[in-house]
């Protein structure tokens, strides 16, 4: 399972000629269990020395049809209609657009933002998973290490 906009990268990395996209299964016919994740997630620091220039750049990257033409979906699937208008959808990008349309009735609200430290904790989870896969760590040791790390990250 992964984000749909990674399709182009997966195709390039795998050498496959095609990869299908399917929605996760659900038993709830009215489920609103999917959401549109923002692609390029950037913010302007309150300490920037150039707030106006930063705002102009951010507006351009998010809303400009020209940015859509230049970047396509490499920064994530365009969330603004104006940027999407400039985006040439073909190949994997069109496949992602078709997928998003096919699940439009399942798209609900995005979950709340992740807790501070989530990225570090996620990386720890991935690292431990690799060690488990390689047999260099036992399940019990990985569990202990993960929860010890979670305690440090989430409670400090």
Coordinates of C-alpha atoms in Angstrom, one line a residue:
X1 CA 0.0 0.0 0.0
X2 CA 1.2 3.4 -0.9
X3 CA 0.2 6.8 -2.2
X4 CA -1.2 6.8 -5.7
X5 CA 1.0 9.6 -6.9
X6 CA 4.1 7.4 -6.4
X7 CA 3.0 5.3 -9.4
X8 CA 5.4 7.0 -11.8
X9 CA 8.3 6.4 -9.6
X10 CA 7.4 2.8 -9.0
X11 CA 7.1 2.2 -12.8
X12 CA 10.5 3.8 -13.4
X13 CA 12.2 1.9 -10.5
X14 CA 10.7 -1.5 -11.4
X15 CA 11.0 -1.4 -15.1
X16 CA 7.5 -2.7 -15.4
X17 CA 5.3 -1.5 -18.3
X18 CA 2.3 -1.1 -16.1
X19 CA 1.2 -1.3 -12.5
X20 CA -2.5 -1.3 -11.5
X21 CA -4.0 0.9 -8.7
X22 CA -6.9 -0.5 -6.6
X23 CA -8.6 1.0 -3.6
X24 CA -8.3 -0.8 -0.3
X25 CA -11.2 -3.1 0.3
X26 CA -14.0 -2.1 2.5
X27 CA -17.2 -3.7 3.7
X28 CA -19.0 -0.4 4.2
X29 CA -20.7 0.7 1.0
X30 CA -20.9 4.3 2.2
X31 CA -17.4 4.5 3.6
X32 CA -15.6 7.8 3.6
X33 CA -12.3 6.0 4.4
X34 CA -10.0 7.7 1.8
X35 CA -8.7 11.3 1.7
X36 CA -6.7 13.5 -0.5
X37 CA -3.3 14.0 1.0
X38 CA -1.5 17.2 0.2
X39 CA 1.4 16.6 -2.1
X40 CA 4.1 19.1 -1.6
X41 CA 3.8 20.1 2.0
X42 CA 5.6 23.4 2.6
X43 CA 5.2 26.2 5.0
X44 CA 6.6 29.7 5.5
X45 CA 8.6 30.2 8.7
X46 CA 7.4 33.0 10.9
X47 CA 11.1 34.0 11.1
X48 CA 11.7 34.3 7.4
X49 CA 13.4 37.5 6.3
X50 CA 11.4 37.5 3.0
X51 CA 7.7 36.8 3.9
X52 CA 6.3 38.4 0.8
X53 CA 8.7 36.5 -1.6
X54 CA 8.0 33.3 0.2
X55 CA 4.3 33.8 -0.1
X56 CA 4.6 34.6 -3.8
X57 CA 6.7 31.4 -4.3
X58 CA 4.3 29.2 -2.3
X59 CA 1.2 30.6 -4.2
X60 CA 3.0 30.0 -7.5
X61 CA 4.0 26.4 -6.6
X62 CA 0.5 25.5 -5.4
X63 CA -1.8 27.5 -7.7
X64 CA -0.1 28.4 -10.9
X65 CA -1.1 26.7 -14.2
X66 CA 2.6 27.3 -15.2
X67 CA 3.8 25.3 -12.2
X68 CA 1.4 22.5 -13.2
X69 CA 2.9 22.6 -16.7
X70 CA 6.5 22.5 -15.3
X71 CA 6.1 20.0 -12.5
X72 CA 3.1 18.0 -13.5
X73 CA 2.4 15.6 -10.6
X74 CA 6.0 15.3 -9.4
X75 CA 5.2 17.4 -6.3
X76 CA 2.0 15.4 -5.7
X77 CA -1.3 15.4 -7.5
X78 CA -2.4 19.1 -7.9
X79 CA -4.9 20.1 -5.2
X80 CA -5.8 23.4 -6.8
X81 CA -7.9 23.4 -10.0
X82 CA -5.8 26.2 -11.5
X83 CA -2.6 24.2 -11.2
X84 CA -4.4 21.1 -12.4
X85 CA -5.5 23.0 -15.5
X86 CA -1.8 23.5 -16.5
X87 CA -0.8 19.9 -15.8
X88 CA -0.5 17.6 -18.8
X89 CA -2.0 14.3 -17.6
X90 CA -0.8 11.3 -19.6
X91 CA 0.6 7.9 -18.8
X92 CA 1.0 7.3 -15.0
X93 CA -0.3 10.8 -14.2
X94 CA -3.6 10.1 -16.1
X95 CA -3.8 6.7 -14.4
X96 CA -3.6 8.4 -11.0
X97 CA -6.2 11.0 -12.1
X98 CA -8.5 8.2 -13.2
X99 CA -8.0 6.3 -9.9
X100 CA -8.8 9.5 -7.9
X101 CA -12.0 9.9 -9.9
X102 CA -12.9 6.3 -9.5
X103 CA -12.8 6.6 -5.6
X104 CA -14.3 10.1 -5.4
X105 CA -17.4 8.7 -3.6
X106 CA -15.1 7.3 -0.8
X107 CA -13.1 10.5 -0.2
X108 CA -13.7 12.0 3.2
X109 CA -12.0 14.3 5.6
X110 CA -8.2 14.1 6.1
X111 CA -7.1 12.8 9.5
X112 CA -5.7 15.2 12.1
X113 CA -2.0 16.1 11.7
X114 CA 0.5 13.6 13.0
X115 CA 2.0 14.2 16.4
X116 CA 5.3 15.9 16.7
X117 CA 8.1 13.3 16.3
X118 CA 6.0 11.1 14.1
X119 CA 8.6 11.1 11.3
X120 CA 11.3 9.9 13.7
X121 CA 9.0 7.2 15.1
X122 CA 8.1 6.0 11.6
X123 CA 11.7 5.8 10.6
X124 CA 12.4 3.7 13.7
X125 CA 9.6 1.4 12.7
X126 CA 11.0 1.0 9.2
X127 CA 14.5 0.4 10.5
X128 CA 13.3 -2.3 13.0
X129 CA 11.3 -3.9 10.2
X130 CA 14.5 -4.2 8.1
X131 CA 16.4 -5.7 11.0
X132 CA 13.6 -8.2 11.6
X133 CA 13.6 -9.1 7.9
X134 CA 17.3 -9.7 8.0
X135 CA 17.1 -11.7 11.2
X136 CA 19.5 -9.4 13.1
X137 CA 16.9 -8.6 15.8
X138 CA 14.3 -10.7 17.5
X139 CA 10.6 -9.7 17.6
X140 CA 10.8 -9.2 21.4
X141 CA 13.9 -7.0 21.1
X142 CA 12.3 -5.0 18.3
X143 CA 9.1 -4.5 20.3
X144 CA 11.0 -3.3 23.3
X145 CA 13.2 -1.0 21.3
X146 CA 10.2 0.5 19.4
X147 CA 8.2 1.3 22.6
X148 CA 11.2 2.6 24.3
X149 CA 11.9 5.0 21.4
X150 CA 8.2 5.9 21.3
X151 CA 8.3 6.8 24.9
X152 CA 11.3 9.1 24.4
X153 CA 9.8 10.7 21.3
X154 CA 6.2 11.2 22.4
X155 CA 6.8 12.0 26.1
X156 CA 9.7 14.4 25.9

